[in-house]
């Protein structure tokens, strides 16, 4: 192994140590070796990527965050009345602080809030900020990868639990992974426990594509930041002038796809590995699946979650679903 590659390997492993799927370097080397080159979307979220995502959520074109917040604001009390016994809320992947605040404001009977997150910094910051604003709420951070089986602390295990998974993050999963994820959530909430989940809906293609290809170019910068990160962390030599952001709707699969498109025939080097690109060849960087209410109900029922009630925003763009474990 070359020195550059050895250094890149250790840096990547330090950055993402503990995740089952391994680090950024392996993901990039393996992903760029596929016939359809790909880099998994979870690597978007370095410091800069997390900031850019926060900017995305405030864009006019990116409706999901605004639509979901509208639902929590208007329907908060109605949601609270449907889960009168819930004592603890377990959030899968924290960092969505505007959403958790909107829902905690309505769910005044909750005693405990347990965010599960892979980032200890994110957990600590969120715990501190929420404890200040909700003094009666006990915050119990759980440091874990929410895609793996999670061991709940005893004080959470002994409560009636409501899981929270906003933001249509489930859309990043392949449908079979989403199904497996829902089964895992059932284990976390226990028998008769609930899940409150936000899921983006299918809609006209123009609205969908605009949300992932905003005129301000923020989503483009978010996508290209993967290459910036690879150059910095892995010593790759991606020429940022010769890749372009692309968002397309794949109607067959019901998903938005993001790609990074090579603007020329070119070769990229990472350590002692080379990757050749033809002009117009792409790196597939994200899937964001969209579900009609019927499709999502079908998926939920298959995973033995019974739909209790669902809501949408005034423009019928986004779905919030309250489900109950039937297992
Ligand atoms: C965080 C996965 C819900 O798919 O809408 C936003 C990520 N990517 N713009 C989404 C994202 C490009 C977002 N999720």
Tab-separated table of C-alpha atoms and ligand atoms in Angstrom:
chain	number	residue	atom	x	y	z
A	1	UNK	CA	0.000	0.000	0.000
A	2	UNK	CA	1.301	3.482	-0.834
A	3	UNK	CA	1.999	5.933	1.985
A	4	UNK	CA	-0.789	8.211	0.744
A	5	UNK	CA	-3.256	5.349	0.695
A	6	UNK	CA	-2.156	4.078	4.120
A	7	UNK	CA	-2.597	7.559	5.565
A	8	UNK	CA	-5.959	7.953	3.872
A	9	UNK	CA	-7.051	4.594	5.233
A	10	UNK	CA	-6.232	5.461	8.833
A	11	UNK	CA	-7.805	8.934	8.519
A	12	UNK	CA	-10.989	7.489	7.089
A	13	UNK	CA	-11.207	4.850	9.769
A	14	UNK	CA	-10.671	7.369	12.538
A	15	UNK	CA	-13.386	9.561	11.109
A	16	UNK	CA	-16.019	6.837	10.909
A	17	UNK	CA	-14.744	4.214	13.320
A	18	UNK	CA	-17.310	1.919	14.814
A	19	UNK	CA	-19.762	1.933	11.942
A	20	UNK	CA	-20.465	-1.556	10.701
A	21	UNK	CA	-20.184	-0.671	7.046
A	22	UNK	CA	-16.623	0.605	7.332
A	23	UNK	CA	-15.102	3.899	6.394
A	24	UNK	CA	-15.233	6.473	3.649
A	25	UNK	CA	-12.129	5.178	1.872
A	26	UNK	CA	-13.443	1.636	1.423
A	27	UNK	CA	-16.844	2.961	0.387
A	28	UNK	CA	-15.288	5.207	-2.273
A	29	UNK	CA	-12.838	2.588	-3.594
A	30	UNK	CA	-15.541	-0.063	-3.768
A	31	UNK	CA	-18.202	2.313	-5.076
A	32	UNK	CA	-16.065	3.683	-7.895
A	33	UNK	CA	-15.283	0.107	-8.994
A	34	UNK	CA	-18.943	-0.674	-9.723
A	35	UNK	CA	-20.330	-0.607	-13.286
A	36	UNK	CA	-22.595	2.254	-12.138
A	37	UNK	CA	-20.161	4.187	-9.965
A	38	UNK	CA	-21.649	5.103	-6.577
A	39	UNK	CA	-20.826	6.649	-3.179
A	40	UNK	CA	-23.304	6.030	-0.315
A	41	UNK	CA	-25.284	9.100	0.743
A	42	UNK	CA	-24.407	8.751	4.427
A	43	UNK	CA	-20.998	10.270	3.587
A	44	UNK	CA	-22.582	13.627	2.716
A	45	UNK	CA	-22.628	14.647	6.346
A	46	UNK	CA	-19.174	15.888	7.251
A	47	UNK	CA	-19.069	19.319	8.936
A	48	UNK	CA	-19.520	21.271	5.687
A	49	UNK	CA	-22.083	18.793	4.368
A	50	UNK	CA	-24.180	19.090	7.536
A	51	UNK	CA	-24.105	22.894	7.218
A	52	UNK	CA	-25.125	22.695	3.560
A	53	UNK	CA	-27.969	20.312	4.414
A	54	UNK	CA	-29.180	22.797	7.037
A	55	UNK	CA	-29.128	25.469	4.288
A	56	UNK	CA	-31.082	23.134	1.981
A	57	UNK	CA	-33.866	22.811	4.556
A	58	UNK	CA	-34.386	26.602	4.352
A	59	UNK	CA	-34.547	26.801	0.535
A	60	UNK	CA	-37.787	27.821	-1.159
A	61	UNK	CA	-37.493	24.841	-3.556
A	62	UNK	CA	-36.883	22.293	-0.785
A	63	UNK	CA	-40.442	21.922	0.520
A	64	UNK	CA	-40.128	18.762	2.743
A	65	UNK	CA	-38.861	20.496	5.900
A	66	UNK	CA	-41.382	23.343	5.720
A	67	UNK	CA	-44.272	21.004	4.910
A	68	UNK	CA	-43.440	18.651	7.764
A	69	UNK	CA	-43.039	21.503	10.274
A	70	UNK	CA	-46.414	22.862	9.173
A	71	UNK	CA	-47.957	19.468	9.990
A	72	UNK	CA	-46.328	19.267	13.433
A	73	UNK	CA	-47.383	22.849	14.221
A	74	UNK	CA	-51.000	22.438	13.178
A	75	UNK	CA	-51.543	18.805	14.218
A	76	UNK	CA	-49.379	18.644	17.333
A	77	UNK	CA	-52.280	18.553	19.806
A	78	UNK	CA	-54.151	15.991	17.731
A	79	UNK	CA	-51.051	13.775	17.657
A	80	UNK	CA	-50.566	14.198	21.416
A	81	UNK	CA	-54.161	13.102	22.082
A	82	UNK	CA	-53.559	9.853	20.168
A	83	UNK	CA	-50.590	8.839	22.355
A	84	UNK	CA	-51.799	9.864	25.833
A	85	UNK	CA	-49.812	7.117	27.607
A	86	UNK	CA	-46.450	7.735	25.948
A	87	UNK	CA	-43.756	8.557	28.523
A	88	UNK	CA	-40.590	8.504	26.428
A	89	UNK	CA	-39.791	9.602	22.908
A	90	UNK	CA	-36.924	7.807	21.127
A	91	UNK	CA	-35.632	9.696	18.101
A	92	UNK	CA	-33.743	7.805	15.388
A	93	UNK	CA	-30.893	10.075	14.314
A	94	UNK	CA	-31.007	13.432	16.072
A	95	UNK	CA	-29.964	16.764	14.681
A	96	UNK	CA	-33.378	17.779	13.417
A	97	UNK	CA	-33.780	20.196	16.310
A	98	UNK	CA	-36.533	22.336	14.770
A	99	UNK	CA	-38.731	19.257	14.375
A	100	UNK	CA	-38.131	17.807	17.805
A	101	UNK	CA	-38.946	21.203	19.333
A	102	UNK	CA	-42.174	21.494	17.359
A	103	UNK	CA	-43.346	18.070	18.494
A	104	UNK	CA	-42.149	18.340	22.115
A	105	UNK	CA	-44.112	21.571	22.441
A	106	UNK	CA	-47.281	19.597	21.773
A	107	UNK	CA	-46.388	16.339	23.577
A	108	UNK	CA	-46.297	17.965	27.011
A	109	UNK	CA	-46.867	14.675	28.868
A	110	UNK	CA	-43.515	13.154	27.815
A	111	UNK	CA	-41.018	12.722	30.683
A	112	UNK	CA	-38.039	11.400	28.729
A	113	UNK	CA	-36.431	12.110	25.406
A	114	UNK	CA	-33.826	9.659	24.075
A	115	UNK	CA	-32.075	10.725	20.877
A	116	UNK	CA	-30.088	7.953	19.150
A	117	UNK	CA	-27.187	9.283	17.113
A	118	UNK	CA	-23.817	8.191	15.795
A	119	UNK	CA	-22.242	11.577	16.553
A	120	UNK	CA	-21.359	12.186	20.237
A	121	UNK	CA	-20.930	15.926	19.535
A	122	UNK	CA	-24.395	16.167	18.015
A	123	UNK	CA	-25.891	14.262	20.975
A	124	UNK	CA	-24.180	16.438	23.568
A	125	UNK	CA	-25.140	19.702	21.855
A	126	UNK	CA	-28.761	18.648	21.419
A	127	UNK	CA	-29.062	17.370	25.006
A	128	UNK	CA	-27.755	20.647	26.365
A	129	UNK	CA	-29.952	22.885	24.221
A	130	UNK	CA	-33.129	20.866	24.813
A	131	UNK	CA	-32.616	20.568	28.579
A	132	UNK	CA	-32.361	24.359	28.739
A	133	UNK	CA	-35.631	24.854	26.836
A	134	UNK	CA	-37.588	21.918	28.307
A	135	UNK	CA	-36.500	21.840	31.978
A	136	UNK	CA	-39.037	19.126	32.951
A	137	UNK	CA	-37.853	16.758	30.223
A	138	UNK	CA	-35.098	14.284	31.023
A	139	UNK	CA	-32.771	13.861	28.038
A	140	UNK	CA	-31.100	10.424	27.778
A	141	UNK	CA	-28.694	10.423	24.803
A	142	UNK	CA	-27.984	7.028	23.215
A	143	UNK	CA	-24.742	6.847	21.277
A	144	UNK	CA	-25.353	4.259	18.545
A	145	UNK	CA	-25.881	3.703	14.843
A	146	UNK	CA	-29.654	3.615	14.609
A	147	UNK	CA	-29.463	1.264	11.635
A	148	UNK	CA	-28.029	-1.451	13.938
A	149	UNK	CA	-29.830	-3.151	16.868
A	150	UNK	CA	-29.976	-0.663	19.756
A	151	UNK	CA	-29.679	-1.537	23.454
A	152	UNK	CA	-31.975	0.812	25.397
A	153	UNK	CA	-30.919	2.113	28.836
A	154	UNK	CA	-33.016	0.653	31.680
A	155	UNK	CA	-34.842	3.919	32.414
A	156	UNK	CA	-36.106	3.976	28.812
A	157	UNK	CA	-36.830	0.245	28.629
A	158	UNK	CA	-39.289	0.566	31.513
A	159	UNK	CA	-41.469	3.204	29.826
A	160	UNK	CA	-44.248	3.441	27.240
A	161	UNK	CA	-42.371	4.497	24.154
A	162	UNK	CA	-43.014	6.554	21.034
A	163	UNK	CA	-40.384	6.516	18.287
A	164	UNK	CA	-39.825	9.607	16.135
A	165	UNK	CA	-38.287	9.444	12.660
A	166	UNK	CA	-38.948	12.707	10.829
A	167	UNK	CA	-37.493	14.269	7.672
A	168	UNK	CA	-38.259	11.427	5.246
A	169	UNK	CA	-34.889	9.957	6.153
A	170	UNK	CA	-36.553	6.577	5.513
A	171	UNK	CA	-36.500	7.628	1.827
A	172	UNK	CA	-32.718	7.101	1.749
A	173	UNK	CA	-33.276	3.375	2.367
A	174	UNK	CA	-34.069	0.823	-0.299
A	175	UNK	CA	-37.635	-0.425	0.255
A	176	UNK	CA	-36.399	-3.783	1.639
A	177	UNK	CA	-34.098	-1.902	4.031
A	178	UNK	CA	-36.979	0.377	5.056
A	179	UNK	CA	-39.001	-2.758	5.843
A	180	UNK	CA	-36.154	-4.143	8.011
A	181	UNK	CA	-35.698	-0.777	9.671
A	182	UNK	CA	-39.379	-0.659	10.663
A	183	UNK	CA	-39.041	-4.102	12.269
A	184	UNK	CA	-36.122	-2.773	14.309
A	185	UNK	CA	-38.185	0.231	15.393
A	186	UNK	CA	-40.891	-2.207	16.552
A	187	UNK	CA	-38.326	-3.853	18.843
A	188	UNK	CA	-37.387	-0.440	20.240
A	189	UNK	CA	-40.947	0.737	20.993
A	190	UNK	CA	-42.141	-2.645	22.287
A	191	UNK	CA	-45.640	-4.126	22.050
A	192	UNK	CA	-48.318	-1.484	21.383
A	193	UNK	CA	-45.616	1.180	21.101
A	194	UNK	CA	-45.946	3.912	18.481
A	195	UNK	CA	-43.900	5.385	15.663
A	196	UNK	CA	-44.398	8.929	14.363
A	197	UNK	CA	-42.692	9.132	10.987
A	198	UNK	CA	-42.377	11.736	8.229
A	199	UNK	CA	-42.338	10.486	4.637
A	200	UNK	CA	-42.225	12.551	1.456
A	201	UNK	CA	-45.024	11.887	-1.032
A	202	UNK	CA	-44.989	11.228	-4.744
A	203	UNK	CA	-45.996	14.311	-6.730
A	204	UNK	CA	-45.413	16.042	-10.078
A	205	UNK	CA	-41.908	15.519	-11.358
A	206	UNK	CA	-41.090	19.233	-11.741
A	207	UNK	CA	-41.688	19.943	-8.035
A	208	UNK	CA	-39.660	16.888	-7.024
A	209	UNK	CA	-36.699	17.669	-9.266
A	210	UNK	CA	-36.628	21.359	-8.275
A	211	UNK	CA	-36.392	20.355	-4.594
A	212	UNK	CA	-33.138	18.508	-5.408
A	213	UNK	CA	-31.809	20.954	-8.011
A	214	UNK	CA	-32.480	24.374	-6.509
A	215	UNK	CA	-31.689	27.514	-8.521
A	216	UNK	CA	-29.393	28.799	-5.746
A	217	UNK	CA	-27.149	25.769	-6.290
A	218	UNK	CA	-27.032	24.745	-2.632
A	219	UNK	CA	-27.953	21.116	-3.348
A	220	UNK	CA	-25.300	21.091	-6.076
A	221	UNK	CA	-22.698	22.279	-3.568
A	222	UNK	CA	-23.945	19.619	-1.089
A	223	UNK	CA	-23.536	16.884	-3.707
A	224	UNK	CA	-20.116	18.112	-4.937
A	225	UNK	CA	-18.911	18.377	-1.324
A	226	UNK	CA	-18.545	14.567	-1.430
A	227	UNK	CA	-15.671	15.080	-3.894
A	228	UNK	CA	-14.220	17.919	-1.803
A	229	UNK	CA	-14.301	15.535	1.156
A	230	UNK	CA	-12.655	12.730	-0.870
A	231	UNK	CA	-9.890	15.105	-1.986
A	232	UNK	CA	-9.271	16.280	1.584
A	233	UNK	CA	-9.659	13.025	3.511
A	234	UNK	CA	-8.500	10.454	0.964
A	235	UNK	CA	-6.010	12.485	-1.061
A	236	UNK	CA	-8.140	12.001	-4.194
A	237	UNK	CA	-7.645	14.370	-7.135
A	238	UNK	CA	-11.220	15.011	-8.316
A	239	UNK	CA	-11.279	18.128	-10.515
A	240	UNK	CA	-14.339	19.989	-9.198
A	241	UNK	CA	-14.616	21.942	-12.462
A	242	UNK	CA	-15.163	18.714	-14.355
A	243	UNK	CA	-18.067	17.238	-12.361
A	244	UNK	CA	-21.610	18.588	-12.248
A	245	UNK	CA	-24.593	18.016	-9.971
A	246	UNK	CA	-27.554	16.177	-11.467
A	247	UNK	CA	-30.967	15.356	-9.967
A	248	UNK	CA	-33.444	13.135	-11.809
A	249	UNK	CA	-36.707	11.440	-10.988
A	250	UNK	CA	-36.693	7.701	-11.622
A	251	UNK	CA	-40.401	6.982	-12.078
A	252	UNK	CA	-39.909	3.188	-12.307
A	253	UNK	CA	-38.482	3.131	-8.785
A	254	UNK	CA	-40.403	6.124	-7.411
A	255	UNK	CA	-37.272	7.910	-6.322
A	256	UNK	CA	-35.214	11.039	-6.836
A	257	UNK	CA	-31.636	10.167	-7.734
A	258	UNK	CA	-28.672	12.438	-7.301
A	259	UNK	CA	-25.596	11.932	-9.439
A	260	UNK	CA	-22.258	13.623	-10.028
A	261	UNK	CA	-21.712	13.740	-13.764
A	262	UNK	CA	-18.288	13.730	-15.383
A	263	UNK	CA	-18.033	16.575	-17.902
A	264	UNK	CA	-15.147	14.981	-19.814
A	265	UNK	CA	-13.249	11.768	-20.349
A	266	UNK	CA	-10.950	11.823	-17.344
A	267	UNK	CA	-8.990	9.768	-14.843
A	268	UNK	CA	-9.206	10.198	-11.067
A	269	UNK	CA	-6.469	8.908	-8.767
A	270	UNK	CA	-6.818	7.854	-5.138
A	271	UNK	CA	-3.569	6.547	-3.667
A	272	UNK	CA	-2.410	3.805	-6.025
A	273	UNK	CA	-5.846	3.316	-7.604
A	274	UNK	CA	-7.129	4.879	-10.833
A	275	UNK	CA	-10.715	5.391	-11.922
A	276	UNK	CA	-11.562	6.270	-15.500
A	277	UNK	CA	-14.633	8.307	-16.379
A	278	UNK	CA	-16.223	8.744	-19.771
A	279	UNK	CA	-17.864	12.091	-20.535
A	280	UNK	CA	-21.450	12.004	-19.113
A	281	UNK	CA	-20.713	8.976	-16.907
A	282	UNK	CA	-22.043	9.517	-13.383
A	283	UNK	CA	-21.395	8.657	-9.756
A	284	UNK	CA	-24.736	7.807	-8.152
A	285	UNK	CA	-24.745	9.533	-4.746
A	286	UNK	CA	-28.286	9.362	-3.359
A	287	UNK	CA	-31.724	7.838	-3.651
A	288	UNK	CA	-34.664	9.585	-2.053
A	289	UNK	CA	-37.710	7.324	-2.288
A	290	UNK	CA	-41.172	8.875	-2.394
A	291	UNK	CA	-44.277	7.034	-1.188
A	292	UNK	CA	-47.970	7.580	-1.834
A	293	UNK	CA	-50.003	7.177	1.393
A	294	UNK	CA	-51.251	3.808	0.082
A	295	UNK	CA	-47.717	2.615	-0.635
A	296	UNK	CA	-46.489	3.679	2.767
A	297	UNK	CA	-49.430	2.047	4.559
A	298	UNK	CA	-48.666	-1.180	2.687
A	299	UNK	CA	-45.012	-1.050	3.741
A	300	UNK	CA	-45.959	-0.285	7.367
A	301	UNK	CA	-48.494	-3.123	7.539
A	302	UNK	CA	-46.001	-5.560	5.993
A	303	UNK	CA	-43.646	-4.673	8.851
A	304	UNK	CA	-46.531	-5.254	11.353
A	305	UNK	CA	-47.148	-1.599	12.119
A	306	UNK	CA	-50.826	-0.597	12.034
A	307	UNK	CA	-51.573	2.891	10.696
A	308	UNK	CA	-53.425	4.891	13.393
A	309	UNK	CA	-53.767	8.208	11.537
A	310	UNK	CA	-51.926	10.200	8.908
A	311	UNK	CA	-51.682	13.869	8.044
A	312	UNK	CA	-50.518	16.046	5.206
A	313	UNK	CA	-49.713	19.739	4.723
A	314	UNK	CA	-51.905	22.312	2.954
A	315	UNK	CA	-50.257	21.536	-0.424
A	316	UNK	CA	-50.471	17.716	0.116
A	317	UNK	CA	-46.754	17.352	-0.433
A	318	UNK	CA	-45.553	15.555	2.672
A	319	UNK	CA	-46.941	12.765	4.866
A	320	UNK	CA	-46.763	12.271	8.642
A	321	UNK	CA	-47.910	8.861	9.860
A	322	UNK	CA	-48.708	7.609	13.347
A	323	UNK	CA	-48.247	3.809	13.464
A	324	UNK	CA	-48.738	1.277	16.253
A	325	UNK	CA	-46.773	-1.916	16.757
A	326	UNK	CA	-48.932	-4.982	16.143
A	327	UNK	CA	-46.123	-7.462	16.852
B	1	LIG	C1	-32.216	13.913	4.632
B	1	LIG	C2	-32.493	12.077	3.175
B	1	LIG	C3	-34.364	13.328	3.842
B	1	LIG	O1	-33.674	12.945	0.654
B	1	LIG	O2	-34.654	14.856	0.919
B	1	LIG	C4	-31.834	16.724	0.537
B	1	LIG	C5	-31.427	14.522	1.832
B	1	LIG	N1	-30.527	15.290	-0.371
B	1	LIG	N2	-31.405	17.221	-0.629
B	1	LIG	C6	-33.775	14.051	1.206
B	1	LIG	C7	-31.277	15.503	0.695
B	1	LIG	C8	-30.608	16.362	-1.167
B	1	LIG	C9	-32.822	14.401	2.339
B	1	LIG	N3	-32.952	13.433	3.481
